[in-house]
Short mmCIF file of C-alpha atoms in Angstrom, two decimals:
data_model
loop_
_atom_site.label_atom_id
_atom_site.label_comp_id
_atom_site.label_asym_id
_atom_site.label_seq_id
_atom_site.Cartn_x
_atom_site.Cartn_y
_atom_site.Cartn_z
CA VAL S 268 42.08 -14.36 5.75
CA THR S 269 38.62 -13.24 6.88
CA THR S 270 35.65 -13.73 4.57
CA ILE S 271 32.55 -11.62 5.23
CA SER S 272 29.12 -12.18 3.74
CA GLU S 273 25.61 -11.08 4.75
CA ASN S 274 22.68 -13.44 5.22
CA VAL S 275 19.87 -11.55 3.44
CA GLU S 276 17.13 -13.30 5.42
CA ASP S 277 18.12 -12.01 8.84
CA TYR S 278 20.72 -9.37 7.94
CA THR S 279 23.24 -10.98 10.24
CA PRO S 280 26.79 -10.90 8.92
CA VAL S 281 28.42 -14.28 8.77
CA ILE S 282 32.09 -14.17 9.58
CA LYS S 283 34.37 -17.05 8.72
CA GLN S 284 37.97 -17.13 9.84
CA VAL S 285 40.61 -19.14 8.01
CA GLY S 286 43.83 -19.65 9.92
CA ASN S 287 44.19 -17.79 13.24
CA PRO S 288 40.84 -17.37 15.05
CA MET S 289 39.66 -13.78 15.47
CA PRO S 290 39.06 -12.81 19.13
CA PRO S 291 35.32 -12.60 20.03
CA ASP S 292 35.49 -8.87 20.86
CA LYS S 293 36.96 -8.15 17.39
CA VAL S 294 34.26 -10.30 15.76
CA GLU S 295 31.53 -8.30 17.55
CA ALA S 296 33.15 -4.98 16.63
CA LEU S 297 33.39 -6.06 12.99
CA LYS S 298 29.74 -7.19 13.01
CA ALA S 299 28.69 -3.82 14.45
CA ARG S 300 30.62 -1.92 11.74
CA ILE S 301 29.13 -4.06 8.97
CA MET S 302 25.59 -3.62 10.32
CA ALA S 303 26.08 0.15 10.71
CA LYS S 304 27.16 0.40 7.06
CA HIS S 305 24.27 -1.83 6.00
CA ASP S 306 21.70 0.25 7.94
CA ALA S 307 23.14 3.53 6.62
CA ALA S 308 22.97 2.28 3.04
CA LYS S 309 19.19 1.89 3.22
CA ALA S 310 17.72 3.46 6.34
CA ASP S 311 14.08 2.49 5.85
CA ILE S 312 13.23 0.97 9.22
CA GLY S 313 9.88 2.34 10.38
CA LYS S 314 8.94 3.78 6.98
CA PRO S 315 5.61 2.88 5.36
CA ARG S 316 5.59 -0.14 3.05
CA PRO S 317 3.04 0.59 0.32
CA THR S 318 3.90 -2.71 -1.34
CA LEU S 319 1.80 -4.33 1.40
CA VAL S 320 -1.34 -2.98 -0.31
CA PRO S 321 -2.88 -5.67 -2.51
CA VAL S 322 -2.26 -4.84 -6.16
CA SER S 323 -5.82 -5.95 -6.99
CA LEU S 324 -7.13 -3.06 -4.84
CA ILE S 325 -4.97 -0.58 -6.74
CA HIS S 326 -6.19 -1.98 -10.08
CA ALA S 327 -9.83 -1.86 -8.95
CA VAL S 328 -9.69 1.77 -7.83
CA THR S 329 -7.73 2.69 -10.95
CA ALA S 330 -10.41 1.18 -13.20
CA VAL S 331 -13.18 3.13 -11.46
CA ARG S 332 -11.10 6.32 -11.55
CA GLU S 333 -10.45 5.89 -15.28
CA TYR S 334 -14.17 5.39 -15.88
CA GLY S 335 -15.01 8.51 -13.85
CA THR S 336 -12.34 10.58 -15.54
CA ALA S 337 -13.68 9.63 -18.97
CA LYS S 338 -17.28 10.29 -17.89
CA TYR S 339 -16.67 13.70 -16.30
CA HIS S 340 -13.67 14.77 -18.44
CA ASP S 341 -11.79 15.81 -15.31
CA SER S 342 -9.57 13.63 -13.12
CA GLU S 343 -10.00 15.96 -10.14
CA ASN S 344 -13.77 16.47 -10.36
CA TRP S 345 -14.35 14.11 -7.43
CA ARG S 346 -12.79 16.66 -5.06
CA THR S 347 -15.73 19.05 -5.63
CA VAL S 348 -18.31 16.52 -4.40
CA GLU S 349 -19.60 16.61 -0.82
CA PRO S 350 -18.34 13.70 1.32
CA GLN S 351 -21.93 12.68 2.18
CA ARG S 352 -22.53 11.81 -1.47
CA TYR S 353 -19.57 9.39 -1.33
CA ARG S 354 -20.90 7.90 1.91
CA ASP S 355 -24.27 7.31 0.21
CA ALA S 356 -22.64 5.89 -2.93
CA ALA S 357 -20.38 3.62 -0.88
CA PHE S 358 -23.40 2.36 1.06
CA ARG S 359 -25.39 1.71 -2.15
CA HIS S 360 -22.50 -0.24 -3.66
CA TRP S 361 -22.01 -2.14 -0.39
CA LEU S 362 -25.68 -3.17 -0.34
CA ALA S 363 -25.53 -4.16 -4.02
CA TYR S 364 -22.40 -6.21 -3.33
CA LEU S 365 -24.06 -7.97 -0.38
CA ASP S 366 -27.03 -8.75 -2.61
CA ASP S 367 -24.80 -10.18 -5.35
CA PRO S 368 -21.05 -10.44 -4.68
CA ARG S 369 -20.43 -10.84 -8.42
CA GLY S 370 -22.72 -7.96 -9.38
CA VAL S 371 -21.62 -5.03 -11.50
CA ASP S 372 -22.73 -1.43 -11.70
CA ARG S 373 -25.23 -1.01 -14.56
CA GLU S 374 -23.68 2.21 -15.83
CA SER S 375 -19.97 1.41 -15.70
CA GLY S 376 -20.04 -2.38 -15.93
CA LEU S 377 -17.48 -2.51 -13.13
CA PRO S 378 -17.96 -4.55 -9.94
CA HIS S 379 -19.82 -2.88 -7.06
CA LEU S 380 -16.96 -3.82 -4.77
CA TRP S 381 -14.57 -1.77 -6.92
CA HIS S 382 -16.87 1.25 -6.73
CA LEU S 383 -17.10 0.77 -2.98
CA ALA S 384 -13.29 0.76 -2.72
CA CYS S 385 -13.05 3.93 -4.80
CA ASN S 386 -15.67 5.74 -2.72
CA VAL S 387 -13.89 4.73 0.47
CA ALA S 388 -10.59 5.93 -1.02
CA PHE S 389 -12.18 9.31 -1.74
CA LEU S 390 -13.50 9.52 1.83
CA ILE S 391 -10.11 8.59 3.27
CA GLU S 392 -8.50 11.31 1.18
CA MET S 393 -11.15 13.89 2.09
CA GLU S 394 -11.66 13.04 5.75
CA GLY S 395 -8.94 10.63 6.77
CA ASN S 396 -6.20 13.19 7.28
CA ASP S 397 -7.54 14.08 10.74
CA ARG S 398 -6.07 11.37 12.93
CA GLY S 399 -6.66 13.27 16.14
#
C-alpha cells in the first residue's frame, strides 16, 4: 500500500511505502505526476501577489479617497486634475510629515502621510503605466 501526502511548506510530495519497496524510477515518476496535478490545479507561479501590499497602506488611501469623494461628490473627480497639482500636493504633505510625523491635514483631519500616499497613488495611476 502506498500512502501519498503533500508537505504544504515545500510542495514536495512525501511518499511512504508499506510492504514491497517501490523502485526509485517509479517513485520519481509518481512525484512528477503529483506535482504536475498540483501545479495545474493552481497555476499562479509568476503572477502578482497583491497581498504583499501592507493593509495599512490600503486603509490609509481608502480613508483619503472617502474624504475626497464626500468633499467633491464624485469618486472619479481626481482624474480631471493635472498631474502637477498632485506632485505639488504630495510635496506639501511630505514636507508637513517631515516637520511633524504625527501631523494631520487641517481640513481633513487625516495624517499627512496618508495624503502623500494617496497623491502618489494618483500619480502612479496617471503616469506609472509607461514603463518604457
